[in-house]
PDB file of C-alpha atoms in Angstrom:
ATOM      1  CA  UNK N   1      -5.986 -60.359 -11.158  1.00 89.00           C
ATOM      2  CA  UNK N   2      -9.035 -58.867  -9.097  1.00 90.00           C
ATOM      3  CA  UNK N   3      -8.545 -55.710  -7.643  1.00 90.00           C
ATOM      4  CA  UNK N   4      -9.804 -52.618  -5.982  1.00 92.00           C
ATOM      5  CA  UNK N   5      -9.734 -48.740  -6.018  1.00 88.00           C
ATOM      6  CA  UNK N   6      -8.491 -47.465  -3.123  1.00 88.00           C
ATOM      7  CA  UNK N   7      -8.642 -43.565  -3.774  1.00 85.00           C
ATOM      8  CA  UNK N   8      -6.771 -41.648  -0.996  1.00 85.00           C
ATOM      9  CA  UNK N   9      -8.966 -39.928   1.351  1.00 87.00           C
ATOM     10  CA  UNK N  10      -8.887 -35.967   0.719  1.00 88.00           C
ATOM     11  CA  UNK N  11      -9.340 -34.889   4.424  1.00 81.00           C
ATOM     12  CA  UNK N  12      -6.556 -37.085   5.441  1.00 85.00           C
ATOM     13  CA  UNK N  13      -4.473 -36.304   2.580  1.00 85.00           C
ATOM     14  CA  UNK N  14      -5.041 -32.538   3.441  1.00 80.00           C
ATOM     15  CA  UNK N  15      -3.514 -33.228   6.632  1.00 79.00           C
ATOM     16  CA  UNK N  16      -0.437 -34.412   5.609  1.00 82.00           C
ATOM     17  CA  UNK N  17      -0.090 -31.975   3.220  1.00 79.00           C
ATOM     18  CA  UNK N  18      -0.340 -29.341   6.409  1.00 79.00           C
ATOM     19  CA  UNK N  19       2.500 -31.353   8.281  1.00 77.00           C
ATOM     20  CA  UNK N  20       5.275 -31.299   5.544  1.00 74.00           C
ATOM     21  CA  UNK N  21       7.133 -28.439   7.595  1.00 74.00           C
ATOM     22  CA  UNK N  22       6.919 -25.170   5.648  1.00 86.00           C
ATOM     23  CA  UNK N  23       7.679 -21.737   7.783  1.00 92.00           C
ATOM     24  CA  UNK N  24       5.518 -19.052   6.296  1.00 95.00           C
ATOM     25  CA  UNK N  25       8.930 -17.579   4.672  1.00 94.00           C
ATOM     26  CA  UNK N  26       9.295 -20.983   2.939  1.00 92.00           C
ATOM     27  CA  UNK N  27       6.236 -21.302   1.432  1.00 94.00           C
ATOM     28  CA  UNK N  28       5.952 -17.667   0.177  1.00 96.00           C
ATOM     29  CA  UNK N  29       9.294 -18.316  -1.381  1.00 94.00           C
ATOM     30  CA  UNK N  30       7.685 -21.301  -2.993  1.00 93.00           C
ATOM     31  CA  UNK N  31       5.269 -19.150  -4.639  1.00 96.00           C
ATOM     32  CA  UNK N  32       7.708 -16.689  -5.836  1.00 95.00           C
ATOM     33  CA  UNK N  33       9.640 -19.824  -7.484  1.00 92.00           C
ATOM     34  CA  UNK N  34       6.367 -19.943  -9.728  1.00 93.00           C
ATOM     35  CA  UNK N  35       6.553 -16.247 -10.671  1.00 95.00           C
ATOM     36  CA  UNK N  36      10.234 -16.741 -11.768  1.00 93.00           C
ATOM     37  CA  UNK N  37       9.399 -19.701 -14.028  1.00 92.00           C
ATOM     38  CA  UNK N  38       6.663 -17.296 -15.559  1.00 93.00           C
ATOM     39  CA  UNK N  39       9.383 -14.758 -16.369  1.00 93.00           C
ATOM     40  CA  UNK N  40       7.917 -12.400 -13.862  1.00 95.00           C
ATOM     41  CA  UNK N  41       9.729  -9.235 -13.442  1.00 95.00           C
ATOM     42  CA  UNK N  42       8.028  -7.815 -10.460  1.00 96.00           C
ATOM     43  CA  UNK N  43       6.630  -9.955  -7.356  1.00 98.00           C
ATOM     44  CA  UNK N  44       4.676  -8.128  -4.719  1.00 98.00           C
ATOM     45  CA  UNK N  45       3.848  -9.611  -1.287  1.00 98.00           C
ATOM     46  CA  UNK N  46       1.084  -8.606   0.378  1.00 98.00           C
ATOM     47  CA  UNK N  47       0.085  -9.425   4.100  1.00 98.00           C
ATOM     48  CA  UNK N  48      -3.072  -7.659   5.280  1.00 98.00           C
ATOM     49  CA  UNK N  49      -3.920  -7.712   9.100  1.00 97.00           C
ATOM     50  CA  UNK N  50      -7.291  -8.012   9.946  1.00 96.00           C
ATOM     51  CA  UNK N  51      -7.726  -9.888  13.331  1.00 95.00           C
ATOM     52  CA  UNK N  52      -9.389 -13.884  12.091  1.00 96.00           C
ATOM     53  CA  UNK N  53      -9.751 -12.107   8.385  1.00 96.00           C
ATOM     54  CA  UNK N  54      -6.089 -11.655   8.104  1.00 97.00           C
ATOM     55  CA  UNK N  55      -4.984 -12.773   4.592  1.00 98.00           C
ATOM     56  CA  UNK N  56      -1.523 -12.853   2.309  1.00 98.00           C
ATOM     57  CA  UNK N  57      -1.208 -12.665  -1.194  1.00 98.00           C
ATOM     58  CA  UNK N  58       1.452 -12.981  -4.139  1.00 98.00           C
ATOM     59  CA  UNK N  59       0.605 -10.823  -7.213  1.00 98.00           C
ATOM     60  CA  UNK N  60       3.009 -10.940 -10.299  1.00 97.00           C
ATOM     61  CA  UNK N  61       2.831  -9.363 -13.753  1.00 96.00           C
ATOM     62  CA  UNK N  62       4.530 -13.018 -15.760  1.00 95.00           C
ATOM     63  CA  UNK N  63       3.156 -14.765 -18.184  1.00 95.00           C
ATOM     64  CA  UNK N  64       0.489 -16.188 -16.351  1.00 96.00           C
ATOM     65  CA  UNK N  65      -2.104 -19.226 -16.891  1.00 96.00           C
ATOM     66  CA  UNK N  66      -4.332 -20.121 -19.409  1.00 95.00           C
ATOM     67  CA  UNK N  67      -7.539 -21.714 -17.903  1.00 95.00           C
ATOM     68  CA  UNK N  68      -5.906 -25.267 -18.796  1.00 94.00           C
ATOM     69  CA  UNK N  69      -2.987 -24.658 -17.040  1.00 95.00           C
ATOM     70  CA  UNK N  70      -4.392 -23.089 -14.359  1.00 96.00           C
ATOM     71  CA  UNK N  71      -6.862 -25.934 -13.597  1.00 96.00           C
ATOM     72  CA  UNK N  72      -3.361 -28.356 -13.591  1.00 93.00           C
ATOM     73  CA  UNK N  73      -1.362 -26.064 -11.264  1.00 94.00           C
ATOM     74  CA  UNK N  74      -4.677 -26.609  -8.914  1.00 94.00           C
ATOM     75  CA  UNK N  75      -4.573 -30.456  -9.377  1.00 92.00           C
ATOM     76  CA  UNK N  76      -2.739 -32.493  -6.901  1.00 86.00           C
ATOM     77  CA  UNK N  77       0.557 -33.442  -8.318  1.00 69.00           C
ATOM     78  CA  UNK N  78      -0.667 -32.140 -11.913  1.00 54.00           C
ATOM     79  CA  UNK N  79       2.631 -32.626 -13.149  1.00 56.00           C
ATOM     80  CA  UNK N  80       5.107 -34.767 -12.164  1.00 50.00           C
ATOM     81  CA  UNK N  81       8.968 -35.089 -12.331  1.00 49.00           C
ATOM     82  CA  UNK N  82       8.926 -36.602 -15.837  1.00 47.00           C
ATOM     83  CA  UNK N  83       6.891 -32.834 -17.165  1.00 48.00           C
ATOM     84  CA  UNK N  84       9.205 -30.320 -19.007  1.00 48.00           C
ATOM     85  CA  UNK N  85      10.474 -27.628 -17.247  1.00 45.00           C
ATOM     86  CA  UNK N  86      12.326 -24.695 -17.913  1.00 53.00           C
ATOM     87  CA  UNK N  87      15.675 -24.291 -16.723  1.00 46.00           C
ATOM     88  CA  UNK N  88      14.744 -22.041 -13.796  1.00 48.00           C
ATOM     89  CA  UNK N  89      11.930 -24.176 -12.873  1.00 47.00           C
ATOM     90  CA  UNK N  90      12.706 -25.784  -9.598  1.00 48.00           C
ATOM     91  CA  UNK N  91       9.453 -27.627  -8.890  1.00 44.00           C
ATOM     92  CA  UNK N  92       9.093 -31.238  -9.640  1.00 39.00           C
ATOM     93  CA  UNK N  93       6.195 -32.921  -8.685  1.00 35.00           C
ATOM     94  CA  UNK N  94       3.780 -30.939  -9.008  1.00 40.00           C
ATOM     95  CA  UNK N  95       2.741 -30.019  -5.547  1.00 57.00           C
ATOM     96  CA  UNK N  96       4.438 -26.887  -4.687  1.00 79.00           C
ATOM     97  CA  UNK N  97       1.513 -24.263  -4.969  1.00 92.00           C
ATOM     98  CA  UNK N  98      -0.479 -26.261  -2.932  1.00 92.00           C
ATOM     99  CA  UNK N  99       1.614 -27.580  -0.007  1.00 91.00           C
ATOM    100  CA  UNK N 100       2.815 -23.955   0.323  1.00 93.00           C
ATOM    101  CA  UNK N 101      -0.384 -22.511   0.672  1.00 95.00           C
ATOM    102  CA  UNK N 102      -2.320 -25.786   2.391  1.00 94.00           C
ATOM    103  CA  UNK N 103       0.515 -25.413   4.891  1.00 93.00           C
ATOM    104  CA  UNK N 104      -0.419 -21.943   5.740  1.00 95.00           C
ATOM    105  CA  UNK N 105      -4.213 -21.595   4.634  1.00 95.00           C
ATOM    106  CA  UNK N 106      -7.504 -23.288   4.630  1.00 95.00           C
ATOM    107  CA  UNK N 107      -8.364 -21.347   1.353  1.00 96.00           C
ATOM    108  CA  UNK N 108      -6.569 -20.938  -1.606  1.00 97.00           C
ATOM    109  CA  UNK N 109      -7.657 -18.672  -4.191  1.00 98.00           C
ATOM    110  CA  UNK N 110      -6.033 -17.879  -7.702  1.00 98.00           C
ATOM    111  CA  UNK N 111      -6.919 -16.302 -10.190  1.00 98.00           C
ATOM    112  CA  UNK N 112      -4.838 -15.676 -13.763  1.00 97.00           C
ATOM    113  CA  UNK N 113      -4.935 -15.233 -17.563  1.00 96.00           C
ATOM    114  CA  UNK N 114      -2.524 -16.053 -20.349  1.00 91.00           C
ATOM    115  CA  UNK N 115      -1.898 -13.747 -23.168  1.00 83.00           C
ATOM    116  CA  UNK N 116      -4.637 -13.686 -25.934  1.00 79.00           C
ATOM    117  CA  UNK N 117      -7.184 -15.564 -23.306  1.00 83.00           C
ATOM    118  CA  UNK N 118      -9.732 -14.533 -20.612  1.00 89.00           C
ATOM    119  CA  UNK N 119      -8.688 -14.331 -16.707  1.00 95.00           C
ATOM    120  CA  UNK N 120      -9.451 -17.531 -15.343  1.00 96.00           C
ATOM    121  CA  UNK N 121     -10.051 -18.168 -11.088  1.00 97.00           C
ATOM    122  CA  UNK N 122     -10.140 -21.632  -9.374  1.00 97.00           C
ATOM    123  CA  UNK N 123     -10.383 -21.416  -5.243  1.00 97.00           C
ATOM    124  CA  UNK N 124      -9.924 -24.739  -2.941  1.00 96.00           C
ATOM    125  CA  UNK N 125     -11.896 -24.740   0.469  1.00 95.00           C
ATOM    126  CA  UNK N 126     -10.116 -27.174   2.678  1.00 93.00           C
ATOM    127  CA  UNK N 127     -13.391 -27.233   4.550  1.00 93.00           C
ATOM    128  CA  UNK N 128     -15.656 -27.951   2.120  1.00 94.00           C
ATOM    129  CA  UNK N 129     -13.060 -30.761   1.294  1.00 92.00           C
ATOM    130  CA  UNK N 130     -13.496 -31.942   4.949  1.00 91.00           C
ATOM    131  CA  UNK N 131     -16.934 -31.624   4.374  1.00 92.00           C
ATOM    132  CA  UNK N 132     -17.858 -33.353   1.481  1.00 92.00           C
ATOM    133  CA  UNK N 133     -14.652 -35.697   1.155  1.00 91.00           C
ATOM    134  CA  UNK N 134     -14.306 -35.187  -2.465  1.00 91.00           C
ATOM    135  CA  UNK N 135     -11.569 -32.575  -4.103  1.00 92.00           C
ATOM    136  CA  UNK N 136     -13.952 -30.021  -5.265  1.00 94.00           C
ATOM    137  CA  UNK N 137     -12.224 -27.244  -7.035  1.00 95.00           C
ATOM    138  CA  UNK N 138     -14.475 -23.989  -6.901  1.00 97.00           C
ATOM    139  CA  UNK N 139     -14.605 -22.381 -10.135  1.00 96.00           C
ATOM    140  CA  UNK N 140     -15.000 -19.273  -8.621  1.00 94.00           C
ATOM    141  CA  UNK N 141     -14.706 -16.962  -5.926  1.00 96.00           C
ATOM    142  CA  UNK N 142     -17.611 -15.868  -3.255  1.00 96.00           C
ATOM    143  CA  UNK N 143     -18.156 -12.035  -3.950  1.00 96.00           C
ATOM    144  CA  UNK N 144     -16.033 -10.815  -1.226  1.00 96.00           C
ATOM    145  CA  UNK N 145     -13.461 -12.679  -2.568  1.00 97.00           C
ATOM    146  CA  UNK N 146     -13.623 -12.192  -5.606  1.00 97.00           C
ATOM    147  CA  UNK N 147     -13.580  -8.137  -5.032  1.00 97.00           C
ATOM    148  CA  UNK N 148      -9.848  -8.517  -3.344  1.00 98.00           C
ATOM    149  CA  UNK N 149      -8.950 -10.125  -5.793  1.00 97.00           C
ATOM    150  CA  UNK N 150     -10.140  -7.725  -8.609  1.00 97.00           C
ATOM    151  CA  UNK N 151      -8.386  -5.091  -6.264  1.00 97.00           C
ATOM    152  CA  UNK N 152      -5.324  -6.488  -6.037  1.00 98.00           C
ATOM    153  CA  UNK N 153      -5.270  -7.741  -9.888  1.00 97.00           C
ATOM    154  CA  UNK N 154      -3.063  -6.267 -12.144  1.00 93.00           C
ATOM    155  CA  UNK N 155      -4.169  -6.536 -15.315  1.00 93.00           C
ATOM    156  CA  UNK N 156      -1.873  -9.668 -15.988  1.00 93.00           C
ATOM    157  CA  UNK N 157       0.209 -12.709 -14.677  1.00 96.00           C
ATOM    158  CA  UNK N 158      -1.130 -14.489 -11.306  1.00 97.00           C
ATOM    159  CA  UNK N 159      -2.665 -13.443  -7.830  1.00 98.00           C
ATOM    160  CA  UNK N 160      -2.528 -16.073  -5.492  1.00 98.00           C
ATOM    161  CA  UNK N 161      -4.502 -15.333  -2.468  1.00 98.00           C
ATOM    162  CA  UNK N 162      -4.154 -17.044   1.151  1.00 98.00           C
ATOM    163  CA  UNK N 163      -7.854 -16.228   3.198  1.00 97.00           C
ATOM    164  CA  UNK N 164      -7.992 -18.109   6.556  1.00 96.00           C
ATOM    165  CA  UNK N 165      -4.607 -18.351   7.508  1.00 96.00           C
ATOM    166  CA  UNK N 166      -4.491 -21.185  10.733  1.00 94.00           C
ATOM    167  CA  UNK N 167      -2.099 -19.404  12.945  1.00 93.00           C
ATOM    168  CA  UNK N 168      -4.617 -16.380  12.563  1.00 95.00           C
ATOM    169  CA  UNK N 169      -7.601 -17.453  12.088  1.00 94.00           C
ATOM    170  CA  UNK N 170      -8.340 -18.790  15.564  1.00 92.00           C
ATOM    171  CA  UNK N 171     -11.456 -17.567  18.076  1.00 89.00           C
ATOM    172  CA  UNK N 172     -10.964 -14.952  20.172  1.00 87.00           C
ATOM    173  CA  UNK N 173      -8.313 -13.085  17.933  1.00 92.00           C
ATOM    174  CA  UNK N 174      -9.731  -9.784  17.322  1.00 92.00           C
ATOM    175  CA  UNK N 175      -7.826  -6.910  14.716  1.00 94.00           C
ATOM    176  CA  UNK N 176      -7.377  -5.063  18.320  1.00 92.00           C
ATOM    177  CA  UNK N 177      -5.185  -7.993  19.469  1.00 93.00           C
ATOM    178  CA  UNK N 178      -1.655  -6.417  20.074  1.00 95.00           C
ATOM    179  CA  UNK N 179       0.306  -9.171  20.631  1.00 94.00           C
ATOM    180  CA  UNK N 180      -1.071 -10.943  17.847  1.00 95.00           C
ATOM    181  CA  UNK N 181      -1.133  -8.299  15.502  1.00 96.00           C
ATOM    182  CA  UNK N 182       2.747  -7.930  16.688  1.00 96.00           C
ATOM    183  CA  UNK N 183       3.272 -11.322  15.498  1.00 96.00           C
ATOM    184  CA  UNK N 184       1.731 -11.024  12.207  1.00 97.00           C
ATOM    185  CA  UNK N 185       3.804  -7.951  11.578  1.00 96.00           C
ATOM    186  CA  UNK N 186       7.648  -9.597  13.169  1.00 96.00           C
ATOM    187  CA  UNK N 187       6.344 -12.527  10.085  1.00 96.00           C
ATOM    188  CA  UNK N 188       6.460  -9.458   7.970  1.00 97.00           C
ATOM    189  CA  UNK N 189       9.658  -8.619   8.171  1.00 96.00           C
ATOM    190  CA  UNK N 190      10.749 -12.534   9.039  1.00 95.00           C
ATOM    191  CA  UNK N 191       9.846 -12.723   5.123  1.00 96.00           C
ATOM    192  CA  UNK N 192      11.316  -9.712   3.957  1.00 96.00           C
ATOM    193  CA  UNK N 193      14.641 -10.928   5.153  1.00 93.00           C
ATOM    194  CA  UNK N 194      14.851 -14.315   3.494  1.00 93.00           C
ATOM    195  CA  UNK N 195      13.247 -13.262   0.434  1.00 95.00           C
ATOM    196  CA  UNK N 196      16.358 -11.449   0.332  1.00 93.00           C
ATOM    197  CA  UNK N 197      18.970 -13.973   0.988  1.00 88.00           C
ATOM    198  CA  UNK N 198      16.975 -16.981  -1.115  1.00 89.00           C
ATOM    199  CA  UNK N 199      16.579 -14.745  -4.172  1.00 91.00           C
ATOM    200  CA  UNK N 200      19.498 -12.208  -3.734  1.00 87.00           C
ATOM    201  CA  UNK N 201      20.707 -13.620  -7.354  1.00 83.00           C
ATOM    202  CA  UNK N 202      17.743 -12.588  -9.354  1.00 89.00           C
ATOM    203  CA  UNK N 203      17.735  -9.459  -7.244  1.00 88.00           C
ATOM    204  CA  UNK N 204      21.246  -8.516  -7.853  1.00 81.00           C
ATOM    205  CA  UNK N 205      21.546 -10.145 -11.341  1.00 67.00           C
ATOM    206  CA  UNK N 206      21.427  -8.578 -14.678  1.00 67.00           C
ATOM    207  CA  UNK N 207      18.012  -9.417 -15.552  1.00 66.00           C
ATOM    208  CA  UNK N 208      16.912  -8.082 -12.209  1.00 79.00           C
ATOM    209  CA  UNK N 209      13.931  -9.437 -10.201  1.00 92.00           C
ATOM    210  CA  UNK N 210      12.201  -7.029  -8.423  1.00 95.00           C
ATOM    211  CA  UNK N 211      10.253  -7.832  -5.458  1.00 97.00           C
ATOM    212  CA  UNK N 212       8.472  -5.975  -2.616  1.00 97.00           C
ATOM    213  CA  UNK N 213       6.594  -6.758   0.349  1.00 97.00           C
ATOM    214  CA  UNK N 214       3.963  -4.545   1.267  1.00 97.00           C
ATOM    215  CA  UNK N 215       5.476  -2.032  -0.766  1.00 96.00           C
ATOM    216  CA  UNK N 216       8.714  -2.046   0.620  1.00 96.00           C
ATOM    217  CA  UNK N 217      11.594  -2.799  -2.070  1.00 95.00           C
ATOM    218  CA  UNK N 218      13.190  -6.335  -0.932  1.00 95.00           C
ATOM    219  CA  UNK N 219      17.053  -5.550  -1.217  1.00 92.00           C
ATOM    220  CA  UNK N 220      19.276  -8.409  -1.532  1.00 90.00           C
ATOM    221  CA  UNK N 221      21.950  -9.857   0.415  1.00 82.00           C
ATOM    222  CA  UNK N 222      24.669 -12.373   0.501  1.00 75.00           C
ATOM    223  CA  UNK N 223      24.534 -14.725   3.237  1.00 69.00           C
ATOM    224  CA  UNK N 224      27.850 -16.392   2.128  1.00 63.00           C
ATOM    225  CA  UNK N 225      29.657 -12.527   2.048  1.00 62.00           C
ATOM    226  CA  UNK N 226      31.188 -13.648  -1.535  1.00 60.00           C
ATOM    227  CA  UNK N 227      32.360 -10.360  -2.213  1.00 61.00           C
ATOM    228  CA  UNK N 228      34.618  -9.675   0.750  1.00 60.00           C
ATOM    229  CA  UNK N 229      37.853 -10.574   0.819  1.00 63.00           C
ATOM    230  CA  UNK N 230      38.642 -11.303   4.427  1.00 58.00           C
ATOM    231  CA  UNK N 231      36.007 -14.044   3.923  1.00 61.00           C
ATOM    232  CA  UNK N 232      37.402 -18.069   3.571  1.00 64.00           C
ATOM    233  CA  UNK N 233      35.290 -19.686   0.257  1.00 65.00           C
ATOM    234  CA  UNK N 234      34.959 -23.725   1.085  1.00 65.00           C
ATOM    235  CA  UNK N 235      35.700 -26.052  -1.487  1.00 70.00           C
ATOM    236  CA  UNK N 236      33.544 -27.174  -3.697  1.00 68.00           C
ATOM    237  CA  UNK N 237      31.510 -30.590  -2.418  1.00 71.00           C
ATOM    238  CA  UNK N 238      29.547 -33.410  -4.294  1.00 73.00           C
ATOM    239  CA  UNK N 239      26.677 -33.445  -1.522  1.00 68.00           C
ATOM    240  CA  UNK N 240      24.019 -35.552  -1.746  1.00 71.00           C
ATOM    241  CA  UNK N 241      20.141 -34.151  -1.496  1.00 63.00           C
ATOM    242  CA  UNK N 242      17.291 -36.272  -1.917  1.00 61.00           C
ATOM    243  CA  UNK N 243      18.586 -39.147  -3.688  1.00 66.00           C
ATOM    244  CA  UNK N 244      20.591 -36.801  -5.987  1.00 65.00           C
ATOM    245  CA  UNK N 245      24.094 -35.799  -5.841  1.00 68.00           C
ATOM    246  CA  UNK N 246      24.929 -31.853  -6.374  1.00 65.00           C
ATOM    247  CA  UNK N 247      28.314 -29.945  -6.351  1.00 65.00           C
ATOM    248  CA  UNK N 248      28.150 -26.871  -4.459  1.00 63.00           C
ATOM    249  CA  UNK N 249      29.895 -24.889  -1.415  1.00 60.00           C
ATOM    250  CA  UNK N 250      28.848 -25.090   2.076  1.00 59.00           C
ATOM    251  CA  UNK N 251      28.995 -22.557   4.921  1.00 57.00           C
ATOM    252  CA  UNK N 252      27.832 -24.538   8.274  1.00 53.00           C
ATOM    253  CA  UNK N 253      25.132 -22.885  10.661  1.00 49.00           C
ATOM    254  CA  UNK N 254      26.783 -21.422  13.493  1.00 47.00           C
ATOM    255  CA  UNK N 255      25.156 -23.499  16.157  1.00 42.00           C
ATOM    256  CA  UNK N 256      26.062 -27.099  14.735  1.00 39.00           C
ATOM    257  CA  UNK N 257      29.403 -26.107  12.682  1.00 38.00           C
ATOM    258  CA  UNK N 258      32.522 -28.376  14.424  1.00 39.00           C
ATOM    259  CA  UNK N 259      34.628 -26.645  16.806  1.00 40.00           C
ATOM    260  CA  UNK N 260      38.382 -26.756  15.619  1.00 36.00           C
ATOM    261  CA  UNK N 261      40.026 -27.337  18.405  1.00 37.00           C
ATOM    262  CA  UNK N 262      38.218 -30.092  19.815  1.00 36.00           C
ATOM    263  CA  UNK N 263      37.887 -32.101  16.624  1.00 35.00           C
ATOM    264  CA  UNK N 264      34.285 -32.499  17.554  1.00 35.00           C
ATOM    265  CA  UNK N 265      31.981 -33.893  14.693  1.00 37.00           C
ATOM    266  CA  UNK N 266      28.171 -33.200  14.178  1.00 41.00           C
ATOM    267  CA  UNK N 267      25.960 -32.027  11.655  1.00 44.00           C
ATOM    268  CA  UNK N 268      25.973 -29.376   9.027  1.00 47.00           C
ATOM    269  CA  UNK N 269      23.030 -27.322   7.312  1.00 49.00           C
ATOM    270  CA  UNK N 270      24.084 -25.514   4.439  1.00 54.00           C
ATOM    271  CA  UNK N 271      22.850 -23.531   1.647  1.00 55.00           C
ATOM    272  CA  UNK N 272      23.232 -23.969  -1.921  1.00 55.00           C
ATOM    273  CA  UNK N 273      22.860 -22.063  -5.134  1.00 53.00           C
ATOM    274  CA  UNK N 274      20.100 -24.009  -7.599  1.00 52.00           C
ATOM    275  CA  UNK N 275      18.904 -22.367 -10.922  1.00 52.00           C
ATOM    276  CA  UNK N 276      19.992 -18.869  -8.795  1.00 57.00           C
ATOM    277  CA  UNK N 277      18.256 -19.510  -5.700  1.00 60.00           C
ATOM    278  CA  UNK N 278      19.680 -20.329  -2.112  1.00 59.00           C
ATOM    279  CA  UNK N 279      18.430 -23.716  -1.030  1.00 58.00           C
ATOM    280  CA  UNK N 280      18.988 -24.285   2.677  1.00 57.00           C
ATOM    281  CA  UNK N 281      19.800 -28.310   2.725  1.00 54.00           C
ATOM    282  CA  UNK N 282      21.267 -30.543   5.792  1.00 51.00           C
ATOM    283  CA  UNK N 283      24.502 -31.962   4.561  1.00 48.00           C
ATOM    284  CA  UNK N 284      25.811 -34.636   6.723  1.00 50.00           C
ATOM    285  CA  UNK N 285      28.586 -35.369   9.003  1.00 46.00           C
ATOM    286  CA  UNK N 286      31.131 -32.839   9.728  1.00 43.00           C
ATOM    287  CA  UNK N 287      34.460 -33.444   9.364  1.00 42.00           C
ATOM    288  CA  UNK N 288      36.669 -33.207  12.532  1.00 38.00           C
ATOM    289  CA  UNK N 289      38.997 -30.087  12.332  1.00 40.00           C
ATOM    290  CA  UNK N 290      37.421 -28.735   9.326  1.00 41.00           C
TER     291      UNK N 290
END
């Protein structure tokens, strides 16, 4: 059978990698998903403002990345849902670290080493992607990048550093900018919040995760208030997310939960516990009266 290569194209690719929905909380929890499965102990966020040069990284002292694997977790889809995993790995298909960061950044940088080999650093340019239409992975950084990240490297695990962030890096916005500088900083504390609720297990747990942002200690809470009495647990549900069927407890979002006395039915979001994190997942019809 003839046939012929059609390769996907990388700028329009890179645009639907932008569209798949992440809030900057989201995607920084993505990241922090990685640091878990590399047994990090401590996860600092970092947002710098700096008008257009306004940047955010994730620094974490796990196991990090040999240059192998580091090269993989660049690649599109470098490992897909038939790769092992550990247990409290909850990526799949191999896309997470980049459709966070794409969805949030035009450059990605990171930079890591594995025990017993040399720190490795790989950087994508979405513009230079645009430019030349072909996925060229830098192999390193430009020397003003590559001095933040020597400052904010730790000596081991994984920096991964967002430079040209699109809802900052726009003309006209200057580090003077108030209101824009006020936005940055109510993103700042947007992320402090859910880091707080997603990961309040590892947080709270025995082996505890510490993270910070900007310095600040993240302290966990309990969005579903499990440790109060006055509070009504719902039973336990077989709910179905993304072609897969999980058993877990629901607490509907205020705005969409059913009103009792009307019977009304609608839609509920939800959030559920996997491998210790909250997952925030729509759950279907409501049931009338319940």
């Amino acid at each position: 059978m003839d046939f012929e290569i059609a390769n996907p194209n990388p700028a329009g690719t890179i645009e639907s990698l932008r569209s798949l929905g992440y809030s900057l909380e989201a995607a920084v929890a993505d990241l922090i998903d990685n640091s878990i499965a590399a047994e990090a102990q401590q996860v600092d966020v970092v947002f710098n403002w700096d008008g257009q040069d306004s940047w955010v990284a994730v620094v974490d002292d796990g196991r990090g990345m040999s240059e192998t694997e580091l090269v993989s977790a660049m690649t599109i889809a470098g490992r897909g849902p038939g790769a092992h995993r550990s247990a409290q790995d909850l990526g799949r298909f191999g896309m997470g670290l980049k459709t966070a960061s794409f969805s949030q950044a035009r450059q990605l940088l990171v930079t890591s080493a594995h025990a017993g080999s040399g720190r490795a650093t790989r950087v994508w340019d979405l513009d230079l992607v645009r430019r030349t239409g072909e996925w060229r992975l830098l192999l390193g950084a430009e020397a003003t990048d590559q001095a933040l990240l020597d400052k904010l490297w730790t000596g081991r695990g994984t920096v991964v550093l967002w430079r040209h962030l699109h809802r900052f890096d726009i003309a006209g916005v200057k580090t003077d900018d108030v209101p824009t500088q006020k936005h940055f900083y109510d993103e700042i504390r947007r992320v402090e919040t859910h880091l707080g609720m997603v990961f309040e297990r590892f947080l709270d747990g025995r082996k505890r995760l510490r993270i910070s942002v900007n310095g600040n200690p993240v302290p966990p809470w309990d969005p579903f208030l499990g440790n109060r009495r006055w509070v009504q647990q719902f039973p336990v549900e077989e709910i179905p997310v993304g072609g897969h069927t999980m058993r877990g407890r629901l607490r509907p979002s205020a705005p969409t939960a059913p009103h009792r006395r009307r019977g009304a039915t609608g839609r509920r979001t939800g959030w559920l516990a996997g491998a210790g994190r909250l997952l925030r997942v729509p759950a279907g019809p409501a049931h009338p009266g319940r």
